Short mmCIF file of C-alpha atoms and ligand atoms in Angstrom, two decimals:
data_model
loop_
_atom_site.label_atom_id
_atom_site.label_comp_id
_atom_site.label_asym_id
_atom_site.label_seq_id
_atom_site.Cartn_x
_atom_site.Cartn_y
_atom_site.Cartn_z
CA MET A 202 -197.24 72.46 32.71
CA GLY A 203 -199.43 70.82 35.51
CA ARG A 204 -196.90 69.82 37.60
CA LYS A 205 -197.96 70.36 41.19
CA ARG A 206 -195.12 70.38 43.66
CA TYR A 207 -197.23 69.90 46.95
CA ALA A 208 -196.14 70.78 50.37
CA LYS A 209 -198.03 69.19 53.20
CA TYR A 210 -198.61 71.28 56.68
CA LEU A 211 -199.47 69.35 59.53
CA ARG A 212 -200.05 70.73 63.09
CA TYR A 213 -201.67 69.42 65.81
CA SER A 214 -201.48 70.88 69.41
CA LYS A 215 -203.59 70.63 72.01
CA VAL A 216 -201.94 72.14 74.45
CA HIS A 217 -203.18 75.39 73.05
CA GLY A 218 -207.07 74.27 72.99
CA ASP A 219 -207.96 73.73 70.06
CA ARG A 220 -211.50 72.44 70.31
CA GLU A 221 -211.33 68.71 68.70
CA PRO A 222 -207.71 67.26 69.00
CA ASP A 223 -206.95 66.79 64.96
CA SER A 224 -204.55 64.27 64.85
CA ILE A 225 -201.52 63.96 62.31
CA LYS A 226 -202.61 60.92 60.66
CA ASN A 227 -206.46 62.67 60.80
CA GLN A 228 -204.97 64.98 59.10
CA GLU A 229 -202.87 63.59 56.61
CA LEU A 230 -205.48 60.96 55.32
CA ILE A 231 -207.53 63.52 54.17
CA ILE A 232 -204.88 65.50 52.79
CA ASP A 233 -203.99 62.32 50.86
CA ASN A 234 -206.94 61.36 49.84
CA TYR A 235 -207.74 65.18 47.85
CA VAL A 236 -204.76 64.90 46.34
CA LYS A 237 -205.56 61.68 44.70
CA LYS A 238 -208.70 62.27 43.56
CA ARG A 239 -207.79 65.39 42.28
CA ILE A 240 -205.21 63.76 40.41
CA GLU A 241 -207.75 61.10 39.00
CA GLU A 242 -210.17 64.05 37.82
CA THR A 243 -207.63 66.61 36.45
CA GLY A 244 -204.80 64.60 35.30
CA GLU A 245 -202.40 66.50 37.10
CA SER A 246 -198.95 65.51 38.52
CA TRP A 247 -198.38 66.24 41.93
CA ILE A 248 -194.93 65.26 43.12
CA LEU A 249 -194.90 65.32 47.17
CA GLN A 250 -192.26 67.77 48.11
CA ASP A 251 -192.26 67.42 51.96
CA VAL A 252 -194.68 67.21 54.71
CA TYR A 253 -194.21 69.78 57.74
CA VAL A 254 -195.48 69.09 60.95
CA ASP A 255 -196.04 70.99 63.68
CA ILE A 256 -196.58 69.00 67.00
CA ASN A 257 -198.20 71.58 70.35
CA TYR A 258 -197.54 74.30 68.05
CA THR A 259 -200.43 77.03 68.36
CA GLY A 260 -202.26 78.30 65.26
CA THR A 261 -201.72 82.10 66.85
CA ASN A 262 -199.25 82.51 65.27
CA PHE A 263 -195.81 81.90 63.06
CA MET A 264 -193.10 80.66 65.46
CA ARG A 265 -193.03 77.02 64.70
CA PRO A 266 -190.21 75.32 63.38
CA GLU A 267 -191.44 73.28 60.43
CA PHE A 268 -193.74 76.32 59.79
CA LEU A 269 -190.65 78.42 59.40
CA ARG A 270 -188.98 75.37 57.55
CA MET A 271 -191.25 75.54 55.25
CA LYS A 272 -191.40 79.64 54.58
CA GLU A 273 -187.27 79.49 54.02
CA ASP A 274 -188.54 76.08 51.35
CA ILE A 275 -191.50 78.21 49.78
CA GLU A 276 -189.01 81.33 49.45
CA ALA A 277 -186.40 78.81 47.88
CA ALA A 278 -189.51 78.82 44.94
CA LYS A 279 -189.24 74.70 45.79
CA ILE A 280 -193.08 74.50 46.43
CA ASP A 281 -195.91 75.15 44.23
CA VAL A 282 -198.88 74.36 46.78
CA VAL A 283 -199.18 74.12 50.15
CA ILE A 284 -202.19 71.74 51.28
CA SER A 285 -203.30 71.80 54.96
CA LYS A 286 -206.59 69.69 56.43
CA ASP A 287 -208.33 72.73 56.87
CA CYS A 288 -207.29 76.71 57.50
CA SER A 289 -206.93 76.78 60.84
CA ARG A 290 -204.39 74.57 61.02
CA PHE A 291 -201.94 76.17 58.82
CA GLY A 292 -202.93 79.43 60.42
CA ARG A 293 -205.77 80.38 62.89
CA ASN A 294 -204.74 84.55 63.82
CA VAL A 295 -205.69 87.82 61.20
CA ALA A 296 -202.56 87.77 60.20
CA THR A 297 -202.66 84.35 58.23
CA GLU A 298 -204.74 86.55 55.51
CA VAL A 299 -201.75 88.19 54.73
CA TYR A 300 -200.04 85.34 53.62
CA PHE A 301 -202.50 84.30 51.43
CA SER A 302 -202.66 87.89 49.76
CA GLU A 303 -199.02 88.35 49.66
CA ILE A 304 -196.44 86.23 50.53
CA PHE A 305 -198.11 82.72 48.72
CA PRO A 306 -199.01 84.88 45.60
CA LYS A 307 -195.30 86.38 45.49
CA HIS A 308 -194.22 83.13 44.99
CA GLY A 309 -196.24 81.37 42.38
CA VAL A 310 -198.09 79.19 45.48
CA ILE A 311 -201.04 78.13 46.08
CA PHE A 312 -203.02 77.26 49.41
CA ILE A 313 -205.80 74.85 49.66
CA GLY A 314 -207.88 74.03 53.18
CA VAL A 315 -209.40 70.89 52.07
CA VAL A 316 -212.46 70.50 54.43
CA ASP A 317 -213.04 74.57 54.36
CA ASN A 318 -212.55 74.27 50.51
CA ILE A 319 -210.64 77.43 50.49
CA ASP A 320 -208.64 77.51 47.37
CA THR A 321 -206.62 80.37 47.27
CA SER A 322 -205.78 80.16 42.90
CA ASN A 323 -209.59 80.62 42.59
CA ASP A 324 -210.07 84.25 43.04
CA SER A 325 -213.52 84.43 43.49
CA GLN A 326 -213.36 82.72 47.26
CA ILE A 327 -211.06 85.55 48.38
CA LEU A 328 -213.62 88.07 49.52
CA GLU A 329 -215.64 85.05 51.22
CA ARG A 330 -211.70 83.84 52.50
CA GLN A 331 -212.12 86.82 53.98
CA LEU A 332 -215.38 87.40 55.50
CA LYS A 333 -214.82 83.71 57.12
CA GLY A 334 -210.93 83.12 57.19
CA ILE A 335 -209.81 86.60 58.53
CA VAL A 336 -209.35 83.69 60.35
CA ASN A 337 -211.33 81.36 62.99
CA GLU A 338 -210.41 83.66 66.13
CA SER A 339 -212.62 86.66 65.13
CA TYR A 340 -215.11 84.53 64.19
CA SER A 341 -215.21 81.77 66.66
CA ARG A 342 -215.52 85.03 68.91
CA ASP A 343 -218.60 86.81 68.04
CA ILE A 344 -220.65 83.01 67.13
CA SER A 345 -219.68 82.37 71.15
CA THR A 346 -221.09 86.12 72.34
CA LYS A 347 -223.32 85.29 70.51
CA VAL A 348 -224.45 82.06 72.17
CA ARG A 349 -223.78 83.34 75.61
CA SER A 350 -225.85 86.60 75.36
CA ALA A 351 -228.82 85.10 74.51
CA MET A 352 -228.37 82.83 77.49
CA TYR A 353 -228.23 84.96 79.41
CA ALA A 354 -231.14 86.61 78.83
CA LYS A 355 -233.23 83.43 79.03
CA MET A 356 -231.01 83.09 83.00
CA ALA A 357 -232.52 86.64 83.53
CA GLU A 358 -235.63 85.88 83.05
CA GLY A 359 -235.29 82.80 85.56
CA LYS A 360 -235.40 80.45 82.66
CA TYR A 361 -233.02 77.08 83.43
CA VAL A 362 -230.86 76.98 81.19
CA ALA A 363 -228.06 74.21 82.78
CA SER A 364 -228.14 70.02 81.53
CA CYS A 365 -227.96 68.79 84.86
CA VAL A 366 -231.13 69.37 87.10
CA PRO A 367 -230.21 69.71 90.85
CA TYR A 368 -231.44 67.60 93.62
CA GLY A 369 -234.84 68.07 94.70
CA PHE A 370 -236.62 69.53 91.24
CA LEU A 371 -237.18 67.71 87.76
CA ARG A 372 -237.67 69.55 84.36
CA ASP A 373 -241.55 70.17 83.86
CA PRO A 374 -242.72 68.36 80.78
CA ASN A 375 -244.55 71.54 79.26
CA ASP A 376 -241.43 74.02 79.50
CA LYS A 377 -237.60 72.30 79.41
CA HIS A 378 -236.70 76.11 80.61
CA LYS A 379 -238.67 75.88 83.95
CA LEU A 380 -237.86 73.49 87.26
CA ILE A 381 -240.47 71.52 89.42
CA VAL A 382 -240.33 69.84 92.77
CA ASP A 383 -239.51 66.09 92.65
CA GLU A 384 -242.36 65.31 95.33
CA ASN A 385 -240.03 62.38 96.26
CA VAL A 386 -237.40 64.39 97.39
CA ARG A 387 -239.09 67.58 99.12
CA PRO A 388 -239.76 64.50 102.95
CA VAL A 389 -236.24 64.06 102.34
CA ILE A 390 -235.26 67.69 102.14
CA LEU A 391 -237.43 68.49 104.84
CA ARG A 392 -236.60 65.83 107.20
CA ILE A 393 -232.70 67.08 107.14
CA THR A 394 -234.12 70.47 107.51
CA LYS A 395 -235.84 69.58 110.61
CA LEU A 396 -233.11 67.77 111.74
CA TYR A 397 -230.46 70.37 111.54
CA LEU A 398 -233.24 72.83 113.53
CA GLU A 399 -233.04 69.85 116.20
CA GLY A 400 -229.55 70.57 116.89
CA TYR A 401 -227.90 67.38 114.43
CA GLY A 402 -223.98 68.35 112.89
CA PHE A 403 -224.00 67.84 109.00
CA GLN A 404 -221.67 65.22 109.48
CA THR A 405 -224.45 63.60 112.06
CA ILE A 406 -227.15 63.85 109.68
CA ALA A 407 -225.11 62.96 107.09
CA ARG A 408 -224.77 59.52 109.57
CA ILE A 409 -228.19 59.07 110.24
CA LEU A 410 -229.57 59.04 106.79
CA ASN A 411 -226.52 56.29 105.92
CA ASP A 412 -227.63 54.15 109.02
CA GLU A 413 -230.96 53.96 108.49
CA PRO A 414 -232.62 50.93 107.00
CA GLY A 415 -234.19 51.68 103.63
CA GLY A 416 -233.06 55.27 104.04
CA PRO A 417 -233.38 57.74 101.48
CA PRO A 418 -230.22 57.21 98.76
CA SER A 419 -228.16 60.50 98.18
CA PRO A 420 -228.21 62.89 96.07
CA ALA A 421 -226.23 60.88 93.94
CA LEU A 422 -227.48 57.70 93.86
CA TYR A 423 -230.89 58.40 93.68
CA LYS A 424 -229.98 60.92 90.23
CA GLU A 425 -227.83 57.15 89.22
CA GLN A 426 -230.86 55.30 89.82
CA LYS A 427 -233.99 57.32 88.11
CA GLY A 428 -230.85 57.62 85.38
CA LEU A 429 -230.71 61.22 85.49
CA ARG A 430 -227.45 63.44 84.35
CA TYR A 431 -225.16 64.35 87.40
CA TYR A 432 -221.93 66.06 88.02
CA ASN A 433 -220.67 64.89 91.28
CA LYS A 434 -216.97 64.29 91.03
CA ASN A 435 -217.30 63.08 95.43
CA ALA A 436 -219.96 60.88 94.89
CA GLN A 437 -218.73 58.35 97.30
CA ARG A 438 -220.17 55.28 97.63
CA GLY A 439 -223.66 57.07 96.87
CA LEU A 440 -223.41 57.70 100.72
CA TRP A 441 -224.51 61.16 102.55
CA SER A 442 -221.71 63.26 103.62
CA ILE A 443 -221.16 66.04 105.22
CA SER A 444 -221.35 68.02 101.74
CA THR A 445 -224.34 66.86 100.36
CA VAL A 446 -226.44 67.66 103.84
CA ARG A 447 -224.43 71.80 103.63
CA LYS A 448 -225.16 71.75 100.25
CA ILE A 449 -228.46 71.12 100.54
CA LEU A 450 -228.88 73.67 103.86
CA THR A 451 -227.25 76.63 101.90
CA ASN A 452 -228.80 75.96 98.68
CA GLU A 453 -230.83 78.87 97.74
CA ILE A 454 -232.92 76.86 95.39
CA TYR A 455 -234.29 75.05 98.11
CA ASN A 456 -235.62 78.52 99.05
CA GLY A 457 -236.62 79.22 95.67
CA THR A 458 -233.91 81.10 93.94
CA LEU A 459 -232.17 80.56 90.99
CA ILE A 460 -228.58 81.03 91.14
CA GLN A 461 -227.10 80.95 87.14
CA HIS A 462 -223.56 81.54 86.12
CA ARG A 463 -222.40 80.41 88.75
CA VAL A 464 -218.72 79.48 86.40
CA ALA A 465 -218.29 80.55 83.39
CA GLY A 466 -215.41 80.02 80.71
CA ILE A 467 -212.42 81.77 80.63
CA SER A 468 -212.39 82.47 77.14
CA PHE A 469 -213.59 80.53 74.13
CA LYS A 470 -210.49 78.76 73.52
CA VAL A 471 -210.42 77.77 77.01
CA LYS A 472 -212.67 75.07 78.21
CA LYS A 473 -211.41 75.30 81.70
CA LYS A 474 -214.65 77.58 83.78
CA LYS A 475 -213.75 79.29 86.69
CA LYS A 476 -216.53 81.18 88.92
CA VAL A 477 -217.97 83.85 88.72
CA PRO A 478 -217.60 87.10 91.09
CA GLU A 479 -221.08 86.58 93.24
CA GLU A 480 -222.28 89.80 91.62
CA GLU A 481 -222.24 88.75 88.36
CA GLN A 482 -223.53 85.71 89.10
CA ILE A 483 -227.61 86.00 87.85
CA LYS A 484 -230.01 85.56 90.39
CA VAL A 485 -233.54 84.70 90.74
CA GLU A 486 -235.66 84.98 93.04
CA GLY A 487 -238.75 83.49 93.13
CA ALA A 488 -238.25 81.37 89.42
CA VAL A 489 -238.84 77.65 91.72
CA GLU A 490 -240.80 76.39 94.15
CA LYS A 491 -239.79 76.77 98.21
CA ILE A 492 -238.87 73.64 99.41
CA ILE A 493 -237.79 75.15 102.36
CA ASP A 494 -240.36 78.22 104.03
CA ASP A 495 -238.33 81.98 104.56
CA GLU A 496 -238.43 81.74 108.30
CA THR A 497 -236.73 77.84 108.37
CA TRP A 498 -234.48 79.76 106.00
CA GLY A 499 -233.50 82.20 107.91
CA LEU A 500 -233.44 79.29 111.08
CA ILE A 501 -231.00 77.49 109.06
CA GLN A 502 -228.63 80.32 108.00
CA GLY A 503 -228.37 81.97 111.28
CA LYS A 504 -227.16 78.48 113.28
CA ILE A 505 -225.05 77.73 110.45
CA LYS A 506 -223.31 80.97 111.05
CA MET A 507 -223.17 80.75 114.66
CA ARG A 508 -221.84 76.93 114.14
CA SER A 509 -218.44 77.69 111.67
CA LYS A 510 -217.70 80.05 113.86
CA VAL A 511 -217.22 78.03 116.94
CA VAL A 512 -215.78 75.16 115.25
CA LYS A 513 -212.79 78.05 114.11
CA ASN A 514 -212.21 79.12 117.57
CA SER A 515 -211.49 75.64 119.11
CA HIS A 516 -209.49 74.60 116.20
CA THR A 517 -207.37 77.05 115.03
CA SER A 518 -205.12 76.67 117.53
CA GLN A 519 -204.58 73.06 117.63
CA ILE A 520 -205.07 71.85 113.96
CA LEU A 521 -203.11 74.93 112.44
CA PRO A 522 -199.10 72.66 112.56
CA GLN A 523 -199.17 69.65 110.11
CA ASN A 524 -199.71 66.41 112.24
CA LEU A 525 -196.52 64.10 111.20
CA TYR A 526 -198.77 61.23 108.91
CA SER A 527 -201.77 63.19 107.48
CA GLY A 528 -202.29 61.64 104.41
CA VAL A 529 -199.91 58.95 104.89
CA VAL A 530 -201.81 56.69 106.85
CA PHE A 531 -204.86 54.52 105.91
CA CYS A 532 -207.66 52.02 107.00
CA GLU A 533 -207.19 48.11 106.17
CA ASP A 534 -210.50 47.37 106.54
CA CYS A 535 -212.09 50.20 103.98
CA GLY A 536 -209.02 52.06 102.64
CA SER A 537 -210.01 55.42 103.22
CA GLN A 538 -208.02 57.65 104.16
CA MET A 539 -207.48 57.74 108.82
CA ASN A 540 -208.37 61.70 109.58
CA TYR A 541 -205.79 63.17 112.59
CA ARG A 542 -208.21 64.31 115.75
CA SER A 543 -206.23 66.63 117.66
CA ASP A 544 -208.76 65.74 120.81
CA ARG A 545 -206.84 62.85 121.42
CA ASP A 546 -203.98 62.59 119.32
CA VAL A 547 -204.97 59.73 116.86
CA TYR A 548 -206.09 59.16 113.62
CA ALA A 549 -209.18 57.46 113.09
CA CYS A 550 -210.71 55.64 109.87
CA GLY A 551 -212.47 58.05 107.56
CA THR A 552 -215.50 56.09 106.58
CA TYR A 553 -215.78 55.04 110.23
CA THR A 554 -215.87 58.73 111.10
CA LYS A 555 -218.27 60.33 107.87
CA TYR A 556 -220.87 57.48 108.46
CA GLY A 557 -220.58 55.37 110.91
CA LYS A 558 -220.01 51.84 111.97
CA LYS A 559 -222.75 50.50 109.10
CA TYR A 560 -219.67 51.17 106.87
CA CYS A 561 -216.32 51.01 108.38
CA THR A 562 -215.66 49.85 111.64
CA ASN A 563 -213.44 52.60 114.59
CA HIS A 564 -210.17 51.97 113.57
CA TYR A 565 -208.00 53.94 115.26
CA ILE A 566 -204.34 54.32 116.35
CA LYS A 567 -202.58 56.80 118.58
CA THR A 568 -199.46 58.89 117.04
CA LYS A 569 -197.08 57.76 119.53
CA ASP A 570 -197.71 54.05 118.63
CA ILE A 571 -197.16 54.76 114.46
CA ASN A 572 -193.90 56.72 116.06
CA LYS A 573 -192.62 53.48 117.63
CA VAL A 574 -193.02 51.03 114.57
CA VAL A 575 -191.88 53.82 112.36
CA LEU A 576 -188.51 54.11 114.52
CA MET A 577 -188.82 50.26 114.65
CA GLN A 578 -188.36 49.99 110.87
CA LEU A 579 -185.63 53.16 110.44
CA GLU A 580 -183.66 50.90 112.95
CA ILE A 581 -183.89 47.68 111.44
CA ILE A 582 -183.06 49.42 108.05
CA ASN A 583 -180.49 51.43 109.98
CA LYS A 584 -178.87 47.70 110.71
CA LEU A 585 -179.54 46.50 107.32
CA THR A 586 -177.81 48.97 106.02
CA ILE A 587 -174.78 48.46 108.38
CA GLU A 588 -174.76 44.70 107.71
CA VAL A 589 -174.70 45.56 103.61
CA LYS A 590 -171.68 48.07 104.02
CA GLN A 591 -170.02 45.37 105.94
CA LEU A 592 -170.22 43.50 103.07
CA TYR A 593 -169.48 45.94 100.74
CA GLU A 594 -166.44 46.88 102.97
CA ASP A 595 -165.15 43.40 102.58
CA ILE A 596 -165.73 42.70 98.89
CA LYS A 597 -164.06 46.12 98.36
CA GLU A 598 -161.31 44.71 100.16
CA LYS A 599 -160.78 41.68 98.03
CA HIS A 600 -161.71 43.67 95.08
CA GLN A 601 -158.54 45.98 95.85
CA GLU A 602 -156.46 42.73 95.88
CA LYS A 603 -157.59 41.75 92.43
CA GLN A 604 -157.10 45.03 91.54
CA THR A 605 -153.20 43.76 91.06
CA ALA A 606 -155.23 42.05 87.92
CA ASN A 607 -154.63 45.70 86.40
CA ILE A 608 -150.57 44.96 86.49
CA VAL A 609 -151.34 41.73 85.46
CA PHE A 610 -153.11 42.95 81.92
CA ILE A 611 -149.99 45.65 82.25
CA LYS A 612 -147.21 42.49 82.10
CA ILE A 613 -149.48 40.70 79.15
CA LYS A 614 -148.81 43.71 76.68
CA GLN A 615 -144.90 44.30 77.92
CA CYS A 616 -144.44 40.29 77.17
CA GLN A 617 -146.42 40.73 73.79
CA LYS A 618 -144.69 43.48 72.99
CA ARG A 619 -141.42 42.24 73.47
CA ILE A 620 -142.32 39.47 71.81
CA ASP A 621 -143.04 41.17 68.51
CA THR A 622 -139.11 43.55 69.19
CA ILE A 623 -137.28 39.60 69.44
CA ASN A 624 -139.15 38.33 66.45
CA ASN A 625 -138.54 41.38 64.32
CA ALA A 626 -135.03 41.24 65.66
CA LEU A 627 -134.80 37.96 64.45
CA LYS A 628 -135.79 38.99 61.30
CA ILE A 629 -132.81 41.69 61.40
CA LEU A 630 -130.88 38.88 62.32
CA ARG A 631 -131.53 36.47 59.21
CA GLU A 632 -131.15 39.53 56.74
CA GLU A 633 -127.73 40.08 58.14
CA ARG A 634 -126.33 36.59 58.06
CA ALA A 635 -127.67 36.73 54.82
CA ASP A 636 -125.79 39.68 53.77
CA GLY A 637 -122.96 38.62 55.56
CA GLU A 638 -122.18 41.14 57.79
CA ILE A 639 -121.95 38.89 60.71
CA ASP A 640 -120.42 35.23 60.96
CA GLU A 641 -121.92 32.12 61.53
CA ASP A 642 -121.41 31.48 64.95
CA GLU A 643 -122.57 35.37 66.15
CA TYR A 644 -125.95 34.84 64.39
CA ARG A 645 -126.28 31.19 66.41
CA LYS A 646 -125.20 32.61 69.52
CA THR A 647 -127.41 35.87 69.61
CA ARG A 648 -130.45 33.69 67.98
CA SER A 649 -130.11 31.18 70.40
CA GLU A 650 -130.18 33.96 72.97
CA TYR A 651 -133.53 35.82 71.86
CA MET A 652 -134.79 31.62 71.39
CA GLN A 653 -134.43 31.44 75.26
CA GLU A 654 -135.92 34.41 76.11
CA MET A 655 -138.55 33.77 73.76
CA ASP A 656 -139.39 30.86 75.27
CA ASP A 657 -139.39 31.99 79.01
CA LEU A 658 -142.18 35.34 77.95
CA GLN A 659 -144.47 32.68 76.17
CA ASN A 660 -144.24 30.77 79.27
CA GLU A 661 -144.66 33.76 81.80
CA LEU A 662 -147.58 34.94 78.96
CA GLY A 663 -149.35 31.74 79.97
CA LYS A 664 -149.34 32.26 83.36
CA LEU A 665 -150.95 35.64 82.46
CA ASN A 666 -153.26 35.05 80.48
CA ASN A 667 -154.80 32.46 83.25
CA LYS A 668 -154.36 35.55 86.35
CA ALA A 669 -156.36 37.37 83.93
CA LYS A 670 -159.02 34.98 83.23
CA ASN A 671 -159.76 35.05 86.67
CA SER A 672 -160.59 38.59 87.17
CA SER A 673 -163.10 40.32 84.51
CA LEU A 674 -165.06 43.43 84.34
CA VAL A 675 -167.23 42.21 86.99
CA PHE A 676 -165.22 44.42 89.44
CA LEU A 677 -166.64 47.78 88.09
CA GLU A 678 -169.97 46.29 88.21
CA TRP A 679 -169.58 46.36 91.14
CA GLU A 680 -168.42 49.60 91.71
CA GLU A 681 -171.56 50.41 90.12
CA LYS A 682 -173.80 48.46 92.50
CA ILE A 683 -172.54 49.80 95.84
CA GLU A 684 -172.50 53.40 94.76
CA ASP A 685 -175.83 52.89 93.93
CA ILE A 686 -176.88 51.13 98.17
CA GLU A 687 -174.96 54.16 99.12
CA LYS A 688 -176.90 56.43 97.36
CA THR A 689 -179.96 54.88 98.07
CA TYR A 690 -179.42 54.45 102.16
CA GLU A 691 -177.41 56.70 102.68
CA GLN A 692 -180.88 59.11 103.75
CA TYR A 693 -181.50 56.85 106.42
CA PHE A 694 -178.06 57.00 108.44
CA SER A 695 -178.37 59.37 110.52
CA ILE A 696 -182.34 59.11 111.23
CA LYS A 697 -182.42 59.85 115.27
CA GLU A 698 -186.55 62.55 115.08
CA LEU A 699 -188.92 61.54 113.02
CA ASP A 700 -190.28 64.50 111.67
CA ARG A 701 -192.64 65.70 108.55
CA GLU A 702 -190.62 66.11 105.78
CA LEU A 703 -189.00 62.66 106.81
CA ILE A 704 -192.10 61.48 106.84
CA LEU A 705 -193.25 62.26 103.40
CA ARG A 706 -190.19 61.28 101.45
CA LEU A 707 -189.56 58.21 103.31
CA ILE A 708 -193.05 56.61 103.27
CA ASP A 709 -195.62 55.87 100.73
CA LYS A 710 -198.19 54.76 103.09
CA ILE A 711 -199.14 53.25 105.92
CA THR A 712 -202.33 51.02 106.54
CA ILE A 713 -204.03 49.80 110.27
CA ASN A 714 -205.58 46.84 111.19
CA GLU A 715 -208.88 46.75 113.51
CA ASP A 716 -206.35 45.82 116.41
CA ARG A 717 -205.37 49.20 115.91
CA ARG A 718 -201.35 47.66 114.63
CA ILE A 719 -199.88 48.64 112.04
CA SER A 720 -200.26 45.87 109.37
CA GLU A 721 -197.96 47.32 106.93
CA ILE A 722 -195.44 49.65 106.17
CA ARG A 723 -194.99 51.17 102.73
CA PHE A 724 -191.85 52.96 101.91
CA LYS A 725 -191.34 55.20 98.87
CA GLY A 726 -189.72 53.42 95.79
CA GLU A 727 -188.81 49.94 96.59
CA SER A 728 -188.67 48.67 99.87
CA PRO A 729 -185.84 48.52 101.51
CA PHE A 730 -186.04 45.60 103.02
CA GLU A 731 -186.08 43.69 100.14
CA LEU A 732 -183.64 45.50 98.31
CA ALA A 733 -180.71 45.17 100.46
CA GLU A 734 -181.76 41.72 100.81
CA GLU A 735 -181.56 41.48 97.20
CA LEU A 736 -177.89 43.52 97.35
CA LYS A 737 -176.74 41.44 99.96
CA GLN A 738 -177.38 37.97 98.00
CA GLU A 739 -176.38 39.27 94.91
CA MET A 740 -172.79 40.44 96.41
CA LYS A 741 -172.66 37.41 98.34
CA ALA A 742 -173.29 34.94 94.94
CA ILE A 743 -170.48 37.36 93.25
CA ALA A 744 -168.07 37.33 95.88
CA VAL A 745 -168.09 33.49 96.26
CA ARG A 746 -166.47 33.05 93.21
ZN1 ZN B 72 -212.39 51.95 107.99
#
């Protein structure tokens, strides 16, 4: 009595969107503490039957290997108690209840969920469990729907609900759902609109703001300085950029319209957000003060539309074919990617192009100059490869000479076998003599013949063993190494013309210095030069032996 064979069931799922990844260790600790306490309090004897751990399986179905193993053990009457950190570890779909109400009682098994205080031996809990437990899925869906609809109602009233306040605004100290204009930022926004209407593009405006001594900090930098929350993954160096300028000239909030519910979670289970279609967004005109008046706003939007058309037309024909080194060429000084300019067929430093001379100098390089160096390097690799291969052929020849060493081993074996045979024959000879089957003369004669052969064999064996020492297992290693070299270099052998695919396969990074020269070509994987050099050294060293 009171003896309980218990099973720990642990489940961890990161991929299936459990809110708080609950480490296996943590789950087990909670269970162990519970069992310890329970033993202390009740004096029951608890015996651990087994631990079942499912990693990266969702709780929404029962197709989990360890769960199924546990089920078998339950059916085989090996388990009295199943204990989990909480009910959702065990299962989080409606069918979970079937276990509690049918399968477990049928086999006399009790389920304990430590954290949510579930104990199926306690009848009064059944209803509570059904309410709370059936099961976490519908429950959490219900909660998140309630929270959401309350939020939508606020949004529809033009109340600001997000935790982050947009650049140019502050939260009204008297009403946390209301935004007021940040007077420090108002002149910056107005200046940007003025510059744009004067004919400057996004990029030039960003450059003007960045180059200006004591110029306004970028939105990300400003928020950081003021200790405000902000999201901006691309807050590159806290500088103004095309996208920060564009945002100010296109976000309707600067014209008084608050748009919320632009993104939403896919479901209560998945944290990932997706863009909400425009017609479903919650848009309230006049919800905030207009920083940019209607007339100016209209002019700006018209101009943006016009510009984007022009840009598209002039570029589509030129830019579409992927150019050779996109994403591979980098500026040595600022580390930024160098972008292809089709008009001059060059790659130019991205920082300089975007932010101007204050942040980097005009690094650029012509495509044909890169081609020249890359082809030259490939030529060198090719030569090195030929050299390595030649060395390999030489060594292979020697290797084949040494292959005869295999004959040595065969001969050694033959010798040893013959020696054994002779020893055996001598033994038989002695027995025959003892039995009087042969006479003394015959015995001596035969024996001396055997002994002579034995001497010869011992001699031969000595010589063979010496030879065997010189050859060694290194042969096998050679074979493998040479195969490796061939595999590594083969792809460079037949290169005649550069193409995009080849560049991406071969080259990791090309760095351009201020003199418009290549300062480094980094190859994917190990440097072919170092690799070839290393192998040459290694092969030479081994070949000398
Ligand atoms: Zn640069």
